Amino acid sequence: MLRTTSLIAVVVVLAGWLGVAGAADLKVVKSQKSKDVSVSVLSESGQWKPGKNEFVVAFTSTKDSGPVDVGKVTLNASMPMPGMAPMVAGATLEPDATPGRYRGTISFPDRGDRQVTVSWDGPAGKGSTKFTVPVR
């Protein structure tokens, strides 16, 4: 019984440590300022690739770098196609345990630059920002 309890305790501590280390290891894919809010897209590799991508969108204050609760967040990416309708991909986003952070996934069928729009509506007000992210 003591051995089982000790093993569970070690697993819980290790899982917590790995979760913190994983959050600290995220690299900036793109960062953009919009009024008083800085919007950063983060991932383990620091880039997006064809296929499924997991990422975090973090909102921080440009004044004190503290987290900003922006409420509901959407992220959409489009790729202009000459003579055709643009290819559009929407991300699935969920609030993270850390305030001002949202975990998301998005999939891309191929490489190329994407026009990304991040929009929010909540306690910090309503806003949006646009930027380009390469998919490599």
C-alpha positions as MATLAB code, in Angstrom:
seq = 'MLRTTSLIAVVVVLAGWLGVAGAADLKVVKSQKSKDVSVSVLSESGQWKPGKNEFVVAFTSTKDSGPVDVGKVTLNASMPMPGMAPMVAGATLEPDATPGRYRGTISFPDRGDRQVTVSWDGPAGKGSTKFTVPVR';
ca = [
       0.000    0.000    0.000;
       2.805    2.417    0.921;
       4.629    1.574   -2.319;
       1.481    2.299   -4.382;
       0.899    5.607   -2.585;
       4.528    6.621   -3.111;
       4.353    5.709   -6.796;
       1.186    7.775   -7.266;
       2.803   10.747   -5.519;
       5.868   10.537   -7.782;
       3.700   10.338  -10.909;
       1.623   13.369   -9.834;
       4.736   15.452   -9.068;
       6.405   14.388  -12.320;
       3.270   15.161  -14.354;
       3.041   18.603  -12.759;
       6.711   19.283  -13.420;
       6.406   18.188  -17.057;
       3.339   20.396  -17.533;
       5.206   23.450  -16.251;
       8.285   22.613  -18.301;
       6.118   22.188  -21.411;
       4.540   25.620  -20.950;
       7.949   27.221  -20.441;
       9.332   25.564  -23.601;
       6.846   27.204  -25.965;
       8.346   29.393  -28.687;
       6.783   32.383  -30.424;
       5.257   31.637  -33.815;
       4.091   35.250  -34.173;
       3.406   38.172  -31.846;
       1.353   41.261  -32.618;
       0.286   44.323  -30.604;
      -3.260   45.645  -30.791;
      -3.902   48.742  -28.659;
      -3.179   47.743  -25.030;
      -2.964   43.988  -25.727;
      -0.129   41.871  -27.095;
      -1.316   38.714  -28.857;
       1.202   35.863  -29.161;
       0.786   32.554  -30.953;
       3.098   29.973  -29.349;
       4.031   26.384  -30.149;
       6.680   23.839  -29.166;
       8.557   24.259  -32.460;
       7.925   27.984  -32.949;
       6.325   27.369  -36.331;
       3.290   25.875  -38.036;
       3.585   22.943  -40.448;
       1.262   21.133  -42.859;
      -1.077   18.817  -40.931;
      -2.374   19.228  -37.398;
      -0.788   21.934  -35.226;
      -1.225   22.426  -31.489;
      -0.592   25.923  -30.185;
      -1.367   28.494  -27.491;
      -2.667   32.032  -27.970;
      -1.529   34.268  -25.099;
      -2.878   37.740  -24.355;
      -0.761   40.081  -22.245;
      -0.936   43.746  -21.311;
       1.445   45.998  -23.238;
       1.708   48.141  -20.088;
       2.751   45.584  -17.449;
       3.107   42.265  -19.376;
       0.457   40.689  -17.123;
      -2.126   38.261  -18.494;
      -5.319   39.744  -19.948;
      -8.694   37.963  -19.781;
     -10.179   38.615  -23.217;
     -13.168   36.250  -22.959;
     -14.249   34.497  -26.154;
     -11.464   34.067  -28.726;
     -11.499   32.966  -32.369;
      -8.596   32.330  -34.738;
      -9.034   31.888  -38.476;
      -6.396   31.486  -41.174;
      -6.813   31.979  -44.902;
      -4.551   31.521  -47.896;
      -5.341   33.626  -50.958;
      -5.531   31.552  -54.147;
      -5.264   33.389  -57.491;
      -8.463   32.947  -59.490;
     -10.079   30.892  -56.710;
     -11.722   31.370  -53.349;
      -9.184   31.504  -50.493;
      -8.485   28.337  -48.502;
      -9.829   28.959  -44.996;
      -8.977   27.074  -41.798;
     -10.567   27.727  -38.423;
      -8.936   26.825  -35.141;
     -10.542   25.091  -32.213;
      -9.726   27.097  -29.057;
     -10.358   26.447  -25.369;
      -9.355   28.526  -22.334;
      -6.225   27.244  -20.605;
      -5.858   26.992  -16.817;
      -3.633   30.098  -16.989;
      -5.597   33.369  -17.378;
      -5.204   35.017  -20.777;
      -4.108   31.780  -22.479;
      -6.064   29.622  -24.907;
      -5.017   26.197  -26.228;
      -5.851   25.456  -29.815;
      -5.486   23.169  -32.797;
      -5.548   23.968  -36.495;
      -4.831   21.887  -39.613;
      -3.320   22.929  -42.927;
      -3.311   20.796  -46.089;
      -0.084   22.312  -47.451;
       2.693   24.860  -47.069;
       2.357   28.587  -47.707;
       1.746   31.901  -45.974;
      -1.544   32.216  -44.081;
      -3.338   35.445  -43.214;
      -4.337   34.950  -39.566;
      -7.092   36.868  -37.791;
      -7.435   36.639  -34.015;
     -10.599   38.180  -32.537;
     -11.779   38.475  -28.944;
     -14.736   39.782  -26.976;
     -14.837   39.830  -23.189;
     -13.850   41.678  -20.002;
     -10.908   43.438  -21.709;
     -13.201   44.699  -24.465;
     -13.625   43.727  -28.076;
     -10.747   43.597  -30.542;
      -8.937   41.821  -33.320;
      -5.581   41.722  -35.042;
      -4.274   40.331  -38.326;
      -0.846   39.005  -39.241;
       0.875   36.576  -41.600;
       2.191   33.192  -40.448;
       4.208   30.917  -42.739;
       3.314   27.219  -42.781;
       6.595   25.367  -43.442;
];
